[in-house]
Amino acid sequence: MRQQPIGPDNPGLSRFLAARFLLIVVLGFYVGGGAIAVLYYGYGINPLK
């Protein structure tokens, strides 16, 4: 079974990859925000200085 190239013939795969990439970015923001909140409120360190 040969993989189809991403293009007009196969828009589903690129849409799937875009959705996964967006999910990873959003989760990254949540994890980063959570880490900053823990550092700032838990330890009194401001990592954004």
PDB file of C-alpha atoms in Angstrom:
ATOM      1  CA  MET A   1       0.000   0.000   0.000  1.00  0.00           C
ATOM      2  CA  ARG A   2       1.594   3.223  -1.211  1.00  0.00           C
ATOM      3  CA  GLN A   3       1.208   6.439   0.805  1.00  0.00           C
ATOM      4  CA  GLN A   4      -0.557   9.230  -1.000  1.00  0.00           C
ATOM      5  CA  PRO A   5       1.231  12.554  -1.116  1.00  0.00           C
ATOM      6  CA  ILE A   6      -0.439  15.435   0.687  1.00  0.00           C
ATOM      7  CA  GLY A   7      -2.184  17.556  -1.892  1.00  0.00           C
ATOM      8  CA  PRO A   8      -5.498  18.265  -3.580  1.00  0.00           C
ATOM      9  CA  ASP A   9      -6.133  14.524  -4.027  1.00  0.00           C
ATOM     10  CA  ASN A  10      -5.688  13.812  -0.341  1.00  0.00           C
ATOM     11  CA  PRO A  11      -6.802  16.748   1.841  1.00  0.00           C
ATOM     12  CA  GLY A  12      -7.776  14.509   4.763  1.00  0.00           C
ATOM     13  CA  LEU A  13      -4.243  13.695   5.879  1.00  0.00           C
ATOM     14  CA  SER A  14      -3.059  17.305   5.936  1.00  0.00           C
ATOM     15  CA  ARG A  15      -6.190  18.296   7.842  1.00  0.00           C
ATOM     16  CA  PHE A  16      -5.514  15.478  10.331  1.00  0.00           C
ATOM     17  CA  LEU A  17      -1.887  16.582  10.765  1.00  0.00           C
ATOM     18  CA  ALA A  18      -2.938  20.221  11.174  1.00  0.00           C
ATOM     19  CA  ALA A  19      -5.445  19.235  13.858  1.00  0.00           C
ATOM     20  CA  ARG A  20      -2.807  17.194  15.693  1.00  0.00           C
ATOM     21  CA  PHE A  21      -0.270  20.021  15.443  1.00  0.00           C
ATOM     22  CA  LEU A  22      -2.828  22.509  16.771  1.00  0.00           C
ATOM     23  CA  LEU A  23      -3.644  20.158  19.666  1.00  0.00           C
ATOM     24  CA  ILE A  24       0.069  19.840  20.534  1.00  0.00           C
ATOM     25  CA  VAL A  25       0.478  23.644  20.454  1.00  0.00           C
ATOM     26  CA  VAL A  26      -2.568  24.185  22.687  1.00  0.00           C
ATOM     27  CA  LEU A  27      -1.413  21.513  25.146  1.00  0.00           C
ATOM     28  CA  GLY A  28       2.042  23.108  25.154  1.00  0.00           C
ATOM     29  CA  PHE A  29       0.551  26.451  26.115  1.00  0.00           C
ATOM     30  CA  TYR A  30      -1.465  24.817  28.913  1.00  0.00           C
ATOM     31  CA  VAL A  31       1.567  22.942  30.255  1.00  0.00           C
ATOM     32  CA  GLY A  32       3.764  26.042  30.040  1.00  0.00           C
ATOM     33  CA  GLY A  33       1.140  28.192  31.752  1.00  0.00           C
ATOM     34  CA  GLY A  34       0.690  25.582  34.459  1.00  0.00           C
ATOM     35  CA  ALA A  35       4.444  25.397  35.066  1.00  0.00           C
ATOM     36  CA  ILE A  36       4.676  29.212  35.298  1.00  0.00           C
ATOM     37  CA  ALA A  37       1.715  29.309  37.692  1.00  0.00           C
ATOM     38  CA  VAL A  38       3.276  26.638  39.931  1.00  0.00           C
ATOM     39  CA  LEU A  39       6.634  28.429  39.986  1.00  0.00           C
ATOM     40  CA  TYR A  40       5.092  31.831  40.589  1.00  0.00           C
ATOM     41  CA  TYR A  41       2.467  30.954  43.198  1.00  0.00           C
ATOM     42  CA  GLY A  42       4.141  27.897  44.706  1.00  0.00           C
ATOM     43  CA  TYR A  43       7.723  29.122  44.975  1.00  0.00           C
ATOM     44  CA  GLY A  44       7.479  32.885  44.498  1.00  0.00           C
ATOM     45  CA  ILE A  45       9.739  32.734  41.446  1.00  0.00           C
ATOM     46  CA  ASN A  46       8.767  34.773  38.408  1.00  0.00           C
ATOM     47  CA  PRO A  47      10.171  32.960  35.353  1.00  0.00           C
ATOM     48  CA  LEU A  48       9.035  35.746  33.014  1.00  0.00           C
ATOM     49  CA  LYS A  49      11.465  38.345  34.408  1.00  0.00           C
TER      50      LYS A  49
END
